[in-house]
C-alpha positions as a Markdown table, in Angstrom:
| # | Residue | x | y | z |
|---|---|---|---|---|
| 1 | Met | 110.0 | 97.4 | 130.0 |
| 2 | Ile | 108.7 | 98.0 | 133.2 |
| 3 | Glu | 109.7 | 94.7 | 134.3 |
| 4 | Thr | 113.3 | 94.9 | 133.2 |
| 5 | Leu | 113.3 | 98.3 | 135.6 |
| 6 | Glu | 111.7 | 96.9 | 138.3 |
| 7 | Pro | 114.7 | 94.8 | 139.9 |
| 8 | Phe | 116.5 | 98.0 | 140.3 |
| 9 | Arg | 114.2 | 99.7 | 142.7 |
| 10 | Ile | 115.9 | 98.8 | 145.9 |
| 11 | Glu | 119.0 | 99.5 | 144.9 |
| 12 | Leu | 118.3 | 103.0 | 143.2 |
| 13 | Thr | 116.1 | 103.9 | 146.6 |
| 14 | Gly | 119.5 | 103.0 | 148.6 |
| 15 | Tyr | 121.4 | 105.6 | 146.2 |
| 16 | Cys | 119.0 | 107.9 | 146.4 |
| 17 | Tyr | 118.6 | 107.6 | 150.4 |
| 18 | Arg | 122.2 | 108.4 | 150.5 |
| 19 | Met | 122.0 | 111.3 | 148.6 |
| 20 | Leu | 118.8 | 112.9 | 150.1 |
| 21 | Gly | 118.9 | 111.6 | 154.0 |
| 22 | Ser | 115.1 | 110.7 | 153.9 |
| 23 | Gly | 113.6 | 107.5 | 153.5 |
| 24 | Phe | 110.2 | 109.2 | 151.7 |
| 25 | Glu | 112.6 | 111.6 | 149.2 |
| 26 | Ala | 114.2 | 108.5 | 148.2 |
| 27 | Glu | 111.1 | 106.5 | 147.4 |
| 28 | Asp | 109.5 | 109.1 | 145.4 |
| 29 | Ala | 113.1 | 109.7 | 143.8 |
| 30 | Ala | 113.4 | 105.9 | 142.6 |
| 31 | Gln | 109.7 | 105.7 | 141.6 |
| 32 | Glu | 110.3 | 108.9 | 139.2 |
| 33 | Thr | 113.5 | 107.4 | 138.0 |
| 34 | Leu | 111.4 | 104.2 | 137.0 |
| 35 | Val | 108.6 | 106.3 | 135.6 |
| 36 | Arg | 110.9 | 108.5 | 133.6 |
| 37 | Ala | 112.8 | 105.7 | 132.4 |
| 38 | Trp | 109.7 | 103.9 | 131.4 |
| 39 | Lys | 108.4 | 107.0 | 129.3 |
| 40 | Ala | 111.9 | 107.5 | 127.6 |
| 41 | His | 112.7 | 104.0 | 126.7 |
| 42 | Asp | 112.3 | 104.5 | 123.4 |
| 43 | Ser | 115.3 | 106.8 | 123.3 |
| 44 | Tyr | 117.7 | 104.4 | 125.4 |
| 45 | Asp | 120.8 | 103.6 | 123.5 |
| 46 | Ser | 122.5 | 100.3 | 124.8 |
| 47 | Thr | 125.5 | 101.2 | 122.6 |
| 48 | Arg | 126.2 | 104.0 | 124.8 |
| 49 | Ala | 125.5 | 103.1 | 128.5 |
| 50 | Ser | 124.4 | 100.2 | 130.4 |
| 51 | Leu | 120.7 | 100.2 | 131.7 |
| 52 | Arg | 122.2 | 100.4 | 135.1 |
| 53 | Thr | 124.2 | 103.5 | 134.3 |
| 54 | Trp | 121.4 | 105.0 | 132.3 |
| 55 | Leu | 119.1 | 104.5 | 135.3 |
| 56 | Tyr | 121.5 | 106.1 | 137.8 |
| 57 | Arg | 121.9 | 109.2 | 135.6 |
| 58 | Ile | 118.5 | 109.9 | 136.1 |
| 59 | Ala | 118.2 | 109.4 | 139.8 |
| 60 | Thr | 121.4 | 111.5 | 140.1 |
| 61 | Asn | 119.7 | 114.2 | 138.3 |
| 62 | Ile | 116.6 | 113.8 | 140.0 |
| 63 | Cys | 118.1 | 113.9 | 143.4 |
| 64 | Ile | 120.5 | 117.1 | 142.4 |
| 65 | Asp | 117.2 | 118.8 | 141.5 |
| 66 | Met | 115.6 | 118.0 | 144.6 |
| 67 | Gln | 118.5 | 119.4 | 146.6 |
| 68 | Arg | 118.7 | 122.8 | 144.7 |
| 69 | Ser | 116.7 | 124.8 | 147.1 |
| 70 | Ala | 116.4 | 122.2 | 150.2 |
| 71 | Gln | 118.1 | 122.8 | 153.5 |
| 72 | Arg | 121.0 | 120.0 | 154.1 |
| 73 | Arg | 119.8 | 117.6 | 156.4 |
| 74 | Ala | 121.4 | 116.9 | 159.6 |
| 75 | Leu | 121.4 | 115.1 | 163.2 |
| 76 | Ala | 120.5 | 117.1 | 166.4 |
| 77 | Val | 124.2 | 117.4 | 167.2 |
| 78 | Asp | 124.8 | 119.4 | 163.9 |
| 79 | Leu | 122.3 | 121.9 | 164.6 |
| 80 | Arg | 123.4 | 123.5 | 168.0 |
| 81 | Pro | 125.3 | 123.4 | 170.9 |
| 82 | Phe | 124.2 | 120.8 | 173.3 |
| 83 | Gly | 122.3 | 121.1 | 176.5 |
| 84 | Gly | 119.6 | 123.9 | 177.2 |
| 85 | Asp | 115.6 | 123.7 | 176.8 |
| 86 | Leu | 114.0 | 121.1 | 174.9 |
| 87 | Gly | 112.5 | 124.0 | 172.3 |
| 88 | Ala | 109.9 | 123.5 | 169.5 |
| 89 | Pro | 109.8 | 120.6 | 167.4 |
| 90 | Leu | 111.2 | 121.4 | 164.2 |
| 91 | Pro | 110.1 | 120.4 | 160.8 |
| 92 | Glu | 110.9 | 116.7 | 159.6 |
| 93 | Arg | 112.9 | 118.3 | 156.7 |
| 94 | Val | 115.6 | 119.5 | 159.0 |
| 95 | Phe | 117.0 | 115.9 | 160.4 |
| 96 | Val | 118.4 | 113.1 | 158.5 |
| 97 | Gln | 115.4 | 110.7 | 158.7 |
| 98 | Pro | 115.6 | 106.7 | 159.3 |
| 99 | Ala | 114.8 | 104.0 | 156.5 |
| 100 | Pro | 113.7 | 100.3 | 157.0 |
| 101 | Asp | 116.6 | 98.0 | 155.4 |
| 102 | Ala | 114.2 | 96.3 | 153.3 |
| 103 | Leu | 113.8 | 99.6 | 151.3 |
| 104 | Val | 117.5 | 100.6 | 150.9 |
| 105 | Leu | 119.8 | 97.2 | 150.7 |
| 106 | Pro | 119.4 | 94.7 | 148.2 |
| 107 | Glu | 119.5 | 91.3 | 149.3 |
| 108 | Asp | 121.6 | 89.9 | 146.6 |
| 109 | Gln | 123.9 | 92.2 | 146.6 |
| 110 | Ala | 127.2 | 92.9 | 148.5 |
| 111 | Ile | 126.3 | 96.6 | 149.5 |
| 112 | Arg | 128.1 | 98.1 | 152.9 |
| 113 | Arg | 125.4 | 98.1 | 155.4 |
| 114 | Glu | 127.5 | 100.6 | 157.5 |
| 115 | Thr | 126.6 | 103.0 | 154.3 |
| 116 | Val | 122.9 | 103.5 | 155.4 |
| 117 | Arg | 123.7 | 104.4 | 159.0 |
| 118 | Leu | 122.4 | 107.6 | 160.1 |
| 119 | Ala | 126.0 | 109.2 | 160.8 |
| 120 | Phe | 127.4 | 108.4 | 157.5 |
| 121 | Val | 124.2 | 109.4 | 155.5 |
| 122 | Ala | 124.4 | 112.8 | 157.8 |
| 123 | Ala | 128.4 | 112.8 | 156.8 |
| 124 | Leu | 127.4 | 112.4 | 153.1 |
| 125 | Gln | 125.0 | 115.5 | 153.4 |
| 126 | His | 128.0 | 117.9 | 153.8 |
| 127 | Leu | 129.1 | 117.2 | 150.4 |
| 128 | Pro | 128.1 | 119.1 | 147.6 |
| 129 | Pro | 125.2 | 117.0 | 145.6 |
| 130 | Arg | 127.9 | 115.9 | 142.7 |
| 131 | Gln | 130.4 | 115.2 | 145.3 |
| 132 | Arg | 128.1 | 113.0 | 146.8 |
| 133 | Ala | 127.0 | 111.1 | 144.1 |
| 134 | Val | 130.6 | 110.6 | 142.9 |
| 135 | Leu | 131.6 | 109.3 | 146.4 |
| 136 | Ile | 128.6 | 106.8 | 147.0 |
| 137 | Leu | 129.2 | 105.5 | 143.5 |
| 138 | Arg | 132.9 | 105.1 | 143.9 |
| 139 | Asp | 133.2 | 103.7 | 147.6 |
| 140 | Val | 130.0 | 102.4 | 148.5 |
| 141 | Leu | 128.5 | 101.1 | 145.1 |
| 142 | Ala | 132.3 | 100.3 | 143.7 |
| 143 | Trp | 132.0 | 101.9 | 140.4 |
| 144 | Gln | 135.1 | 102.6 | 138.3 |
| 145 | Ala | 136.0 | 106.4 | 137.6 |
| 146 | Ser | 135.6 | 105.9 | 133.7 |
| 147 | Glu | 131.6 | 104.7 | 134.5 |
| 148 | Val | 131.2 | 107.5 | 137.1 |
| 149 | Ala | 132.5 | 110.1 | 134.5 |
| 150 | Thr | 130.2 | 109.0 | 131.7 |
| 151 | Leu | 127.2 | 109.1 | 134.0 |
| 152 | Leu | 127.9 | 112.6 | 135.0 |
| 153 | Asp | 129.4 | 113.8 | 131.9 |
| 154 | Ile | 132.9 | 114.7 | 133.2 |
| 155 | Ser | 136.4 | 113.8 | 132.6 |
| 156 | Val | 137.8 | 110.7 | 134.7 |
| 157 | Ala | 140.2 | 113.3 | 136.0 |
| 158 | Ser | 137.5 | 115.5 | 137.3 |
| 159 | Ala | 135.3 | 112.2 | 138.9 |
| 160 | Asn | 138.9 | 111.6 | 140.4 |
| 161 | Ser | 139.4 | 115.2 | 141.8 |
| 162 | Ala | 135.7 | 114.9 | 143.3 |
| 163 | Leu | 136.4 | 111.5 | 144.9 |
| 164 | Gln | 139.4 | 112.7 | 146.6 |
| 165 | Arg | 137.7 | 116.3 | 147.9 |
| 166 | Ala | 134.7 | 114.0 | 149.3 |
| 167 | Arg | 136.9 | 111.4 | 151.0 |
| 168 | Ala | 138.8 | 114.5 | 152.5 |
| 169 | Thr | 135.6 | 116.1 | 154.0 |
| 170 | Leu | 134.3 | 112.6 | 155.6 |
| 171 | Arg | 137.7 | 111.8 | 157.0 |
| 172 | Val | 137.1 | 114.6 | 159.8 |
| 173 | Ala | 133.5 | 113.1 | 160.1 |
| 174 | Asp | 132.8 | 110.7 | 163.2 |
| 175 | Val | 130.6 | 108.0 | 161.5 |
| 176 | Gly | 130.7 | 105.7 | 164.3 |
| 177 | Glu | 131.5 | 101.6 | 164.3 |
| 178 | Pro | 129.3 | 99.4 | 162.3 |
| 179 | Leu | 127.3 | 96.7 | 163.4 |
| 180 | Thr | 128.5 | 93.5 | 163.1 |
| 181 | Pro | 125.8 | 91.1 | 164.3 |
| 182 | Ser | 128.2 | 88.1 | 164.8 |
| 183 | Asp | 130.6 | 90.1 | 166.9 |
| 184 | Pro | 130.0 | 88.9 | 170.8 |
| 185 | Val | 131.0 | 92.1 | 172.3 |
| 186 | Gln | 128.2 | 93.9 | 170.4 |
| 187 | Lys | 125.5 | 91.4 | 171.1 |
| 188 | Ser | 126.2 | 91.3 | 174.7 |
| 189 | Leu | 126.6 | 95.1 | 175.1 |
| 190 | Leu | 123.0 | 95.4 | 173.0 |
| 191 | Ser | 121.4 | 92.8 | 175.2 |
| 192 | Arg | 122.5 | 94.4 | 178.4 |
| 193 | Tyr | 121.4 | 97.8 | 177.4 |
| 194 | Cys | 118.2 | 96.4 | 176.2 |
| 195 | Glu | 117.7 | 94.6 | 179.5 |
| 196 | Ala | 118.9 | 97.6 | 181.7 |
| 197 | Phe | 116.1 | 99.8 | 179.6 |
| 198 | Glu | 113.5 | 97.7 | 180.5 |
| 199 | Arg | 114.2 | 97.4 | 184.0 |
| 200 | His | 114.8 | 101.3 | 183.9 |
| 201 | Asp | 118.2 | 100.3 | 185.5 |
| 202 | Val | 119.5 | 104.0 | 185.1 |
| 203 | Lys | 122.8 | 103.2 | 187.0 |
| 204 | Thr | 123.6 | 100.4 | 184.5 |
| 205 | Leu | 122.6 | 102.3 | 181.5 |
| 206 | Val | 125.0 | 105.0 | 182.4 |
| 207 | Ala | 127.8 | 102.4 | 183.0 |
| 208 | Leu | 127.3 | 101.1 | 179.5 |
| 209 | Leu | 127.8 | 104.6 | 177.8 |
| 210 | His | 131.0 | 106.0 | 176.3 |
| 211 | Glu | 132.1 | 109.0 | 178.7 |
| 212 | Asp | 131.4 | 111.1 | 175.6 |
| 213 | Ala | 128.4 | 109.4 | 174.6 |
| 214 | Thr | 125.2 | 111.7 | 173.0 |
| 215 | Met | 121.5 | 111.2 | 173.3 |
| 216 | Ser | 119.2 | 113.1 | 170.8 |
| 217 | Met | 115.4 | 113.1 | 170.2 |
| 218 | Pro | 114.3 | 114.2 | 167.0 |
| 219 | Pro | 112.0 | 116.5 | 166.0 |
| 220 | Phe | 114.0 | 118.6 | 168.6 |
| 221 | Ser | 117.1 | 120.1 | 168.1 |
| 222 | Trp | 118.0 | 119.4 | 171.9 |
| 223 | Trp | 120.9 | 116.9 | 172.6 |
| 224 | Leu | 122.9 | 116.0 | 175.6 |
| 225 | Arg | 126.7 | 114.6 | 175.6 |
| 226 | Gly | 128.5 | 112.8 | 178.7 |
| 227 | Arg | 127.3 | 110.5 | 181.1 |
| 228 | Gly | 126.3 | 112.9 | 183.7 |
| 229 | Pro | 123.9 | 114.9 | 181.8 |
| 230 | Ile | 122.5 | 111.8 | 180.3 |
| 231 | Ser | 122.2 | 110.3 | 183.6 |
| 232 | Val | 120.1 | 113.1 | 185.0 |
| 233 | Ala | 117.9 | 113.2 | 181.9 |
| 234 | Leu | 117.2 | 109.2 | 182.7 |
| 235 | Ser | 116.6 | 109.7 | 186.1 |
| 236 | Asp | 113.9 | 112.6 | 185.5 |
| 237 | Pro | 110.5 | 111.5 | 186.8 |
| 238 | Ala | 108.8 | 113.3 | 184.1 |
| 239 | Ser | 110.7 | 111.2 | 181.4 |
| 240 | Ala | 108.2 | 108.1 | 181.8 |
| 241 | Cys | 110.8 | 105.7 | 180.3 |
| 242 | Ala | 109.8 | 103.6 | 183.5 |
| 243 | Gly | 107.8 | 100.4 | 182.2 |
| 244 | Ala | 109.0 | 100.8 | 178.4 |
| 245 | Trp | 110.6 | 98.1 | 176.5 |
| 246 | Leu | 112.5 | 97.9 | 173.1 |
| 247 | Val | 111.0 | 95.8 | 169.8 |
| 248 | Pro | 113.7 | 95.2 | 167.2 |
| 249 | Val | 113.5 | 96.7 | 163.9 |
| 250 | Arg | 115.7 | 96.5 | 160.7 |
| 251 | Ala | 116.6 | 99.9 | 160.0 |
| 252 | Asn | 119.7 | 101.6 | 158.4 |
| 253 | Gly | 121.8 | 98.6 | 159.0 |
| 254 | Ser | 122.1 | 99.5 | 162.6 |
| 255 | Pro | 121.0 | 98.4 | 166.4 |
| 256 | Ala | 117.5 | 99.8 | 165.9 |
| 257 | Tyr | 114.1 | 99.6 | 168.4 |
| 258 | Trp | 111.0 | 100.6 | 168.6 |
| 259 | Gln | 109.9 | 102.0 | 172.0 |
| 260 | Met | 106.9 | 100.6 | 173.5 |
| 261 | Arg | 105.3 | 101.9 | 176.5 |
| 262 | Pro | 102.4 | 100.7 | 178.5 |
| 263 | Gly | 99.0 | 102.2 | 177.6 |
| 264 | Met | 100.0 | 102.7 | 173.9 |
| 265 | Asp | 98.7 | 101.2 | 170.9 |
| 266 | Arg | 101.5 | 102.4 | 168.7 |
| 267 | Pro | 105.2 | 102.9 | 169.3 |
| 268 | Phe | 106.5 | 106.2 | 171.5 |
| 269 | Gly | 109.9 | 106.1 | 169.4 |
| 270 | Leu | 112.4 | 104.6 | 166.9 |
| 271 | Val | 115.4 | 104.3 | 168.8 |
| 272 | Phe | 118.9 | 104.2 | 167.2 |
| 273 | Ile | 122.3 | 102.8 | 169.3 |
| 274 | Asp | 125.5 | 103.5 | 168.2 |
| 275 | Val | 128.4 | 101.6 | 169.6 |
| 276 | Arg | 132.1 | 101.8 | 169.6 |
| 277 | Gly | 134.6 | 99.6 | 171.6 |
| 278 | Gly | 132.2 | 97.8 | 173.7 |
| 279 | Leu | 130.3 | 101.1 | 174.8 |
| 280 | Val | 127.4 | 103.4 | 173.8 |
| 281 | Thr | 128.5 | 106.2 | 172.1 |
| 282 | Gly | 125.2 | 107.5 | 171.0 |
| 283 | Ser | 121.3 | 106.7 | 171.1 |
| 284 | Thr | 118.9 | 109.1 | 169.0 |
| 285 | Thr | 115.5 | 108.4 | 169.5 |
| 286 | Tyr | 113.1 | 109.7 | 166.8 |
| 287 | Leu | 109.5 | 110.5 | 168.2 |
| 288 | Asn | 107.9 | 111.4 | 164.8 |
| 289 | Val | 106.0 | 107.8 | 164.9 |
| 290 | Glu | 103.1 | 109.0 | 162.7 |
| 291 | Glu | 105.1 | 110.2 | 160.2 |
| 292 | Leu | 107.5 | 106.8 | 160.0 |
| 293 | Leu | 104.8 | 104.0 | 160.3 |
| 294 | Pro | 103.6 | 104.4 | 156.9 |
| 295 | Leu | 107.3 | 103.7 | 155.6 |
| 296 | Phe | 108.4 | 101.2 | 158.3 |
| 297 | Gly | 105.0 | 99.5 | 159.0 |
| 298 | Ala | 103.9 | 98.6 | 162.5 |
| 299 | Pro | 106.3 | 96.6 | 165.0 |
| 300 | Met | 106.0 | 92.8 | 164.2 |
| 301 | Ser | 105.6 | 92.4 | 167.9 |
| 302 | Ser | 104.7 | 94.9 | 170.3 |
| 303 | Gly | 103.4 | 92.7 | 173.1 |
| 304 | Arg | 104.9 | 93.0 | 176.6 |
| 305 | Pro | 107.7 | 91.0 | 177.0 |
| 306 | Pro | 108.1 | 88.8 | 179.9 |
| 307 | Arg | 109.6 | 90.8 | 183.0 |
| 308 | Ile | 113.6 | 90.3 | 183.1 |
| 309 | Ser | 115.0 | 88.6 | 186.4 |
| 310 | Thr | 117.6 | 90.8 | 187.8 |
| 311 | Gly | 118.7 | 88.2 | 189.7 |
| 312 | Asp | 117.5 | 89.4 | 193.0 |
């Protein structure tokens, strides 16, 4: 039976990640789903539901149970007005946490990569758990309304109503622009951003930002909006970004990089870049590296890259 269940692990983990907003919790929920299914396999009735539907029902119930007393996970921009002091770091459970692509995106399925982006997962957390499940199953995994109704033991009309309410909530959320690896505009933007970051060329970095771009650094709730405040932060000698460089990592279907710094034997942070219309609209740098490395593993290449010529 376990050989029959194991192929579902990654897609179940991806589903649980969208539901829970944490790679670690998603991994635990998917594992618990497979364990419960294995223990209850004698009671499984294939005439009532497919194996996949049965597994998703178990996973949904686990995720809903995990959220009954949990605070909604969020991004820093949802927690307080921008600016002010850095403040004290907040617990991991406060923030939507990143996840490696390999954990949540099956290679053999046409799952929309943008649906694991941080902004999208954070937007999902605004939905009640059952609405969240309906929207993910319908709009991400392309289930039929009748399949969702069967899974949740509700009528088709109720499933459709929940979907409409969920869609209305997400329409007011700004989930940004998905990464399109083949888009030459995006590729050029990211290349120029990484090169400017390595040179610590604040002027160029700021020129690549949208006028309302944001910058945040979980586990701190502090964040900034706008070219001016971000320019001041990047120019601060205490920021210690000079000499740092970026190493690409596959995470959240997004432009993501380990930030490396001289003299450190591990990454300083995990950086996510949001883009839209040829400009950077946001950067999120997770500083809880010690917590993330067990999930992601160490960077495949962390050595200092060759110095980029500035043309001078």
